PDB file of C-alpha atoms in Angstrom:
ATOM      1  CA  MET I   1     -23.772  39.456  32.900  1.00  0.00           C
ATOM      2  CA  GLU I   2     -20.833  39.244  30.755  1.00  0.00           C
ATOM      3  CA  ALA I   3     -21.043  37.391  27.204  1.00  0.00           C
ATOM      4  CA  GLN I   4     -18.785  34.154  26.892  1.00  0.00           C
ATOM      5  CA  GLN I   5     -15.981  34.278  24.415  1.00  0.00           C
ATOM      6  CA  PRO I   6     -16.194  31.231  22.048  1.00  0.00           C
ATOM      7  CA  GLN I   7     -13.485  29.113  22.563  1.00  0.00           C
ATOM      8  CA  PRO I   8     -10.837  28.890  19.863  1.00  0.00           C
ATOM      9  CA  GLN I   9     -11.251  25.462  18.311  1.00  0.00           C
ATOM     10  CA  PRO I  10      -7.790  23.363  18.042  1.00  0.00           C
ATOM     11  CA  GLN I  11      -6.058  23.201  14.432  1.00  0.00           C
ATOM     12  CA  VAL I  12      -6.336  19.982  13.076  1.00  0.00           C
ATOM     13  CA  VAL I  13      -2.755  18.943  11.733  1.00  0.00           C
ATOM     14  CA  PRO I  14      -2.561  17.510   8.144  1.00  0.00           C
ATOM     15  CA  GLY I  15      -1.394  14.120   8.020  1.00  0.00           C
ATOM     16  CA  THR I  16      -3.620  13.384  11.584  1.00  0.00           C
ATOM     17  CA  LEU I  17      -4.900   9.786  11.711  1.00  0.00           C
ATOM     18  CA  SER I  18      -8.514  10.890  11.182  1.00  0.00           C
ATOM     19  CA  TRP I  19     -10.941   9.740   8.518  1.00  0.00           C
ATOM     20  CA  ARG I  20     -12.395  12.811   8.503  1.00  0.00           C
ATOM     21  CA  LEU I  21      -9.484  14.419   7.105  1.00  0.00           C
ATOM     22  CA  SER I  22      -9.372  12.125   4.120  1.00  0.00           C
ATOM     23  CA  SER I  23      -9.865  13.490   0.510  1.00  0.00           C
ATOM     24  CA  HIS I  24     -11.608   9.840  -0.319  1.00  0.00           C
ATOM     25  CA  PRO I  25     -13.499   8.684   3.437  1.00  0.00           C
ATOM     26  CA  ILE I  26     -15.478   6.183   1.574  1.00  0.00           C
ATOM     27  CA  THR I  27     -12.311   4.480  -0.174  1.00  0.00           C
ATOM     28  CA  LEU I  28     -10.227   4.903   3.075  1.00  0.00           C
ATOM     29  CA  LEU I  29     -12.663   3.197   5.211  1.00  0.00           C
ATOM     30  CA  THR I  30     -13.018  -0.042   2.794  1.00  0.00           C
ATOM     31  CA  PHE I  31      -9.593  -0.197   2.119  1.00  0.00           C
ATOM     32  CA  LEU I  32      -9.251  -0.221   6.043  1.00  0.00           C
ATOM     33  CA  ALA I  33     -11.712  -2.692   6.466  1.00  0.00           C
ATOM     34  CA  PHE I  34     -10.761  -4.901   4.089  1.00  0.00           C
ATOM     35  CA  ARG I  35      -6.894  -4.687   5.404  1.00  0.00           C
ATOM     36  CA  ILE I  36      -8.343  -5.475   9.310  1.00  0.00           C
ATOM     37  CA  SER I  37     -11.240  -7.865   8.284  1.00  0.00           C
ATOM     38  CA  SER I  38      -9.200 -10.661   7.345  1.00  0.00           C
ATOM     39  CA  ILE I  39      -6.905 -10.547  10.195  1.00  0.00           C
ATOM     40  CA  LEU I  40      -9.936 -10.286  12.562  1.00  0.00           C
ATOM     41  CA  VAL I  41     -11.522 -13.211  11.097  1.00  0.00           C
ATOM     42  CA  TYR I  42      -8.343 -15.390  11.250  1.00  0.00           C
ATOM     43  CA  PHE I  43      -7.500 -14.290  14.647  1.00  0.00           C
ATOM     44  CA  PHE I  44     -11.158 -14.790  16.023  1.00  0.00           C
ATOM     45  CA  GLY I  45     -11.863 -18.047  14.273  1.00  0.00           C
ATOM     46  CA  LEU I  46      -9.295 -19.926  16.162  1.00  0.00           C
ATOM     47  CA  TRP I  47     -10.837 -19.217  19.242  1.00  0.00           C
ATOM     48  CA  VAL I  48     -14.678 -18.845  17.924  1.00  0.00           C
ATOM     49  CA  SER I  49     -15.191 -21.559  15.815  1.00  0.00           C
ATOM     50  CA  SER I  50     -14.544 -24.843  15.051  1.00  0.00           C
ATOM     51  CA  SER I  51     -14.573 -24.805  11.491  1.00  0.00           C
ATOM     52  CA  MET I  52     -11.616 -24.506  10.277  1.00  0.00           C
ATOM     53  CA  VAL I  53     -12.576 -24.624   6.308  1.00  0.00           C
ATOM     54  CA  MET I  54     -15.059 -21.693   6.830  1.00  0.00           C
ATOM     55  CA  ILE I  55     -12.463 -19.751   8.164  1.00  0.00           C
ATOM     56  CA  PHE I  56     -10.010 -20.632   6.042  1.00  0.00           C
ATOM     57  CA  ILE I  57     -12.257 -19.541   3.052  1.00  0.00           C
ATOM     58  CA  ILE I  58     -13.519 -16.352   4.519  1.00  0.00           C
ATOM     59  CA  THR I  59     -10.044 -14.884   5.298  1.00  0.00           C
ATOM     60  CA  ILE I  60      -8.971 -16.076   1.574  1.00  0.00           C
ATOM     61  CA  LEU I  61     -11.719 -14.368   0.226  1.00  0.00           C
ATOM     62  CA  LEU I  62     -11.271 -11.149   2.057  1.00  0.00           C
ATOM     63  CA  LEU I  63      -7.342 -11.379   1.266  1.00  0.00           C
ATOM     64  CA  ALA I  64      -8.205 -11.374  -2.288  1.00  0.00           C
ATOM     65  CA  ALA I  65     -10.288  -8.373  -2.053  1.00  0.00           C
ATOM     66  CA  ASP I  66      -8.332  -6.636  -0.189  1.00  0.00           C
ATOM     67  CA  PHE I  67      -5.212  -7.586  -2.771  1.00  0.00           C
ATOM     68  CA  TYR I  68      -7.539  -5.995  -5.841  1.00  0.00           C
ATOM     69  CA  TYR I  69      -8.595  -3.434  -3.927  1.00  0.00           C
ATOM     70  CA  LEU I  70      -5.631  -2.291  -2.805  1.00  0.00           C
ATOM     71  CA  LYS I  71      -3.914  -2.836  -6.194  1.00  0.00           C
ATOM     72  CA  ASN I  72      -6.517  -1.225  -8.406  1.00  0.00           C
ATOM     73  CA  ILE I  73      -8.299   1.367  -6.649  1.00  0.00           C
ATOM     74  CA  ALA I  74      -7.323   2.515  -3.120  1.00  0.00           C
ATOM     75  CA  GLY I  75      -3.341   2.906  -4.440  1.00  0.00           C
ATOM     76  CA  ARG I  76      -4.441   4.964  -7.349  1.00  0.00           C
ATOM     77  CA  ARG I  77      -7.162   7.057  -5.441  1.00  0.00           C
ATOM     78  CA  LEU I  78      -5.321   7.340  -2.076  1.00  0.00           C
ATOM     79  CA  VAL I  79      -1.563   7.696  -3.646  1.00  0.00           C
ATOM     80  CA  GLY I  80      -1.856   8.368  -7.071  1.00  0.00           C
ATOM     81  CA  LEU I  81       0.077   5.183  -7.572  1.00  0.00           C
ATOM     82  CA  ARG I  82      -0.881   1.715  -9.446  1.00  0.00           C
ATOM     83  CA  TRP I  83       1.100  -1.316 -10.482  1.00  0.00           C
ATOM     84  CA  TRP I  84       0.200  -4.405 -12.527  1.00  0.00           C
ATOM     85  CA  ASN I  85       2.225  -7.213 -14.324  1.00  0.00           C
ATOM     86  CA  GLU I  86       2.524  -7.718 -18.046  1.00  0.00           C
ATOM     87  CA  VAL I  87       3.672 -11.050 -19.761  1.00  0.00           C
ATOM     88  CA  ASP I  88       4.943 -10.662 -23.177  1.00  0.00           C
ATOM     89  CA  PRO I  89       2.851 -12.826 -25.513  1.00  0.00           C
ATOM     90  CA  GLN I  90       6.354 -12.939 -27.904  1.00  0.00           C
ATOM     91  CA  SER I  91       8.819 -14.227 -25.638  1.00  0.00           C
ATOM     92  CA  GLY I  92       6.589 -14.842 -22.484  1.00  0.00           C
ATOM     93  CA  GLU I  93       8.682 -12.605 -20.054  1.00  0.00           C
ATOM     94  CA  SER I  94       7.069 -11.343 -17.256  1.00  0.00           C
ATOM     95  CA  LYS I  95       7.517  -7.751 -16.098  1.00  0.00           C
ATOM     96  CA  TRP I  96       6.116  -5.115 -13.807  1.00  0.00           C
ATOM     97  CA  VAL I  97       4.426  -1.997 -14.765  1.00  0.00           C
ATOM     98  CA  PHE I  98       4.384   1.049 -12.417  1.00  0.00           C
ATOM     99  CA  GLU I  99       2.436   3.910 -13.053  1.00  0.00           C
ATOM    100  CA  SER I 100       2.031   7.086 -11.154  1.00  0.00           C
ATOM    101  CA  SER I 101      -0.602  10.173 -11.368  1.00  0.00           C
ATOM    102  CA  GLU I 102       1.600  13.237 -13.346  1.00  0.00           C
ATOM    103  CA  PRO I 103       3.325  15.648 -11.004  1.00  0.00           C
ATOM    104  CA  GLY I 104       0.517  18.690  -9.975  1.00  0.00           C
ATOM    105  CA  THR I 105      -2.101  16.743 -11.361  1.00  0.00           C
ATOM    106  CA  LYS I 106      -3.031  14.920  -7.846  1.00  0.00           C
ATOM    107  CA  VAL I 107      -2.533  16.420  -4.844  1.00  0.00           C
ATOM    108  CA  VAL I 108      -2.092  13.671  -2.284  1.00  0.00           C
ATOM    109  CA  ASN I 109      -3.801  14.116   0.939  1.00  0.00           C
ATOM    110  CA  ALA I 110      -1.370  13.748   4.042  1.00  0.00           C
ATOM    111  CA  THR I 111      -3.938  11.803   5.950  1.00  0.00           C
ATOM    112  CA  ASP I 112      -4.375   8.965   3.059  1.00  0.00           C
ATOM    113  CA  SER I 113      -1.081   8.935   2.695  1.00  0.00           C
ATOM    114  CA  ARG I 114      -0.070   8.142   6.407  1.00  0.00           C
ATOM    115  CA  PHE I 115      -3.076   5.866   6.460  1.00  0.00           C
ATOM    116  CA  PHE I 116      -1.888   3.870   3.248  1.00  0.00           C
ATOM    117  CA  TRP I 117       1.491   3.520   4.100  1.00  0.00           C
ATOM    118  CA  LEU I 118       0.882   2.813   7.573  1.00  0.00           C
ATOM    119  CA  SER I 119      -1.289   0.096   7.086  1.00  0.00           C
ATOM    120  CA  LEU I 120       0.639  -1.455   4.237  1.00  0.00           C
ATOM    121  CA  TYR I 121       3.474  -2.003   6.168  1.00  0.00           C
ATOM    122  CA  VAL I 122       1.637  -2.920   9.539  1.00  0.00           C
ATOM    123  CA  GLN I 123      -0.165  -5.799   7.947  1.00  0.00           C
ATOM    124  CA  PRO I 124       2.792  -8.048   6.875  1.00  0.00           C
ATOM    125  CA  LEU I 125       3.965  -7.775  10.400  1.00  0.00           C
ATOM    126  CA  LEU I 126       0.723  -8.595  12.066  1.00  0.00           C
ATOM    127  CA  TRP I 127       0.691 -11.844   9.818  1.00  0.00           C
ATOM    128  CA  ILE I 128       4.533 -12.733  10.380  1.00  0.00           C
ATOM    129  CA  LEU I 129       3.450 -12.189  14.241  1.00  0.00           C
ATOM    130  CA  LEU I 130      -0.004 -14.781  13.252  1.00  0.00           C
ATOM    131  CA  ALA I 131       2.312 -17.244  12.079  1.00  0.00           C
ATOM    132  CA  VAL I 132       5.127 -17.141  15.161  1.00  0.00           C
ATOM    133  CA  LEU I 133       1.677 -17.853  17.146  1.00  0.00           C
ATOM    134  CA  ALA I 134       0.494 -20.389  15.130  1.00  0.00           C
ATOM    135  CA  ILE I 135       3.972 -21.942  15.544  1.00  0.00           C
ATOM    136  CA  VAL I 136       4.056 -21.413  19.347  1.00  0.00           C
ATOM    137  CA  ARG I 137       0.883 -22.822  19.386  1.00  0.00           C
ATOM    138  CA  PHE I 138       1.566 -25.787  17.501  1.00  0.00           C
ATOM    139  CA  HIS I 139      -1.040 -24.917  15.212  1.00  0.00           C
ATOM    140  CA  PHE I 140       0.655 -26.280  12.040  1.00  0.00           C
ATOM    141  CA  MET I 141      -2.633 -26.701   9.620  1.00  0.00           C
ATOM    142  CA  TRP I 142      -3.335 -22.720  10.129  1.00  0.00           C
ATOM    143  CA  LEU I 143       0.347 -22.009   8.533  1.00  0.00           C
ATOM    144  CA  PRO I 144      -0.551 -22.759   5.066  1.00  0.00           C
ATOM    145  CA  LEU I 145      -3.593 -19.769   5.197  1.00  0.00           C
ATOM    146  CA  VAL I 146      -0.766 -17.660   7.032  1.00  0.00           C
ATOM    147  CA  PHE I 147       1.609 -18.193   4.033  1.00  0.00           C
ATOM    148  CA  ILE I 148      -0.997 -17.204   1.418  1.00  0.00           C
ATOM    149  CA  ALA I 149      -1.725 -13.897   3.629  1.00  0.00           C
ATOM    150  CA  LEU I 150       1.729 -13.415   3.694  1.00  0.00           C
ATOM    151  CA  ALA I 151       2.805 -13.998   0.055  1.00  0.00           C
ATOM    152  CA  LEU I 152      -0.392 -11.571  -1.181  1.00  0.00           C
ATOM    153  CA  THR I 153       0.658  -8.721   1.665  1.00  0.00           C
ATOM    154  CA  ILE I 154       4.188  -8.611   0.716  1.00  0.00           C
ATOM    155  CA  MET I 155       3.759  -8.746  -2.620  1.00  0.00           C
ATOM    156  CA  ASN I 156       1.426  -5.440  -2.422  1.00  0.00           C
ATOM    157  CA  THR I 157       4.162  -3.632   0.189  1.00  0.00           C
ATOM    158  CA  LEU I 158       6.835  -4.515  -2.278  1.00  0.00           C
ATOM    159  CA  ALA I 159       5.020  -3.452  -5.474  1.00  0.00           C
ATOM    160  CA  PHE I 160       3.651   0.151  -4.076  1.00  0.00           C
ATOM    161  CA  SER I 161       7.032   0.215  -2.266  1.00  0.00           C
ATOM    162  CA  ARG I 162       8.559   0.227  -5.946  1.00  0.00           C
ATOM    163  CA  CYS I 163       6.236   1.946  -7.438  1.00  0.00           C
ATOM    164  CA  ASP I 164       6.785   5.412  -5.020  1.00  0.00           C
ATOM    165  CA  LYS I 165      10.560   5.167  -5.677  1.00  0.00           C
ATOM    166  CA  PHE I 166       9.510   5.058  -9.527  1.00  0.00           C
ATOM    167  CA  SER I 167       7.631   7.432  -8.868  1.00  0.00           C
ATOM    168  CA  GLN I 168       9.970   9.743  -6.756  1.00  0.00           C
ATOM    169  CA  ALA I 169      12.576   9.234  -9.485  1.00  0.00           C
ATOM    170  CA  SER I 170      10.159  10.291 -12.364  1.00  0.00           C
ATOM    171  CA  ASN I 171       9.590  13.538 -10.602  1.00  0.00           C
ATOM    172  CA  LEU I 172      13.413  14.189  -9.739  1.00  0.00           C
ATOM    173  CA  ALA I 173      14.133  13.454 -13.428  1.00  0.00           C
ATOM    174  CA  GLY I 174      10.943  15.561 -14.968  1.00  0.00           C
ATOM    175  CA  SER I 175      11.974  18.628 -12.544  1.00  0.00           C
ATOM    176  CA  ALA I 176      15.515  18.453 -13.828  1.00  0.00           C
ATOM    177  CA  LEU I 177      15.097  18.183 -17.084  1.00  0.00           C
ATOM    178  CA  GLY I 178      12.026  21.346 -17.140  1.00  0.00           C
ATOM    179  CA  THR I 179      13.932  23.398 -15.070  1.00  0.00           C
ATOM    180  CA  THR I 180      17.623  22.898 -14.948  1.00  0.00           C
ATOM    181  CA  ASN I 181      18.006  21.547 -18.152  1.00  0.00           C
ATOM    182  CA  LEU I 182      20.406  19.260 -16.458  1.00  0.00           C
ATOM    183  CA  ALA I 183      20.873  16.704 -19.052  1.00  0.00           C
ATOM    184  CA  GLY I 184      21.111  19.086 -21.938  1.00  0.00           C
ATOM    185  CA  SER I 185      23.930  20.831 -20.176  1.00  0.00           C
ATOM    186  CA  ILE I 186      25.910  17.588 -19.391  1.00  0.00           C
ATOM    187  CA  ALA I 187      25.322  16.121 -22.949  1.00  0.00           C
ATOM    188  CA  SER I 188      26.627  19.818 -24.407  1.00  0.00           C
ATOM    189  CA  ASN I 189      29.474  19.324 -21.867  1.00  0.00           C
ATOM    190  CA  LEU I 190      30.827  15.838 -22.480  1.00  0.00           C
ATOM    191  CA  ALA I 191      30.109  16.824 -26.814  1.00  0.00           C
ATOM    192  CA  GLY I 192      32.631  19.515 -26.187  1.00  0.00           C
ATOM    193  CA  ARG I 193      35.101  17.950 -24.324  1.00  0.00           C
ATOM    194  CA  TRP I 194      34.825  14.795 -27.077  1.00  0.00           C
ATOM    195  CA  PHE I 195      35.398  17.503 -30.111  1.00  0.00           C
ATOM    196  CA  SER I 196      38.008  19.676 -28.371  1.00  0.00           C
ATOM    197  CA  ARG I 197      40.548  16.314 -28.104  1.00  0.00           C
ATOM    198  CA  GLY I 198      39.939  15.523 -31.790  1.00  0.00           C
TER     199      GLY I 198
END
């Protein structure tokens, strides 16, 4: 009787959408739960519950929790990005502040990153679809809730997109300054040309 050879296990590709591959599975699952629950409560509340006030309150609370968790916890732990808004007490001017982890200090898991960016861009699209559905079905009373949801999700999406661009630009500048001393060579060439004219 021949001994059966063990079957080779299929290789799991990094970035596969499986929460088991996450570096922070609890953070990822909580993040996804907040993202999905507000849409589900709103969607099923339209057909199951007759209490618009209860659905409105629960959805707003879930949206607020999602906004806070994404901005302050999930973004930092899953992709190393964070943003906030500061008001200058002297001038009263409001400015956005973007923070990213230092290059080399945090390795971003491909699965975490993929889940994060997909859910970040898909959720506003789903709320736009729900807004169209409310208009088509003449449920105009629900539109304020949908607009609040759109405002919160789009704000996070825009802020994290800008934060990611800022992070990539600072990483590029840091590598240029650190490895090739690009800025120094450009400055010395400009100074050489300036003094050679005089």
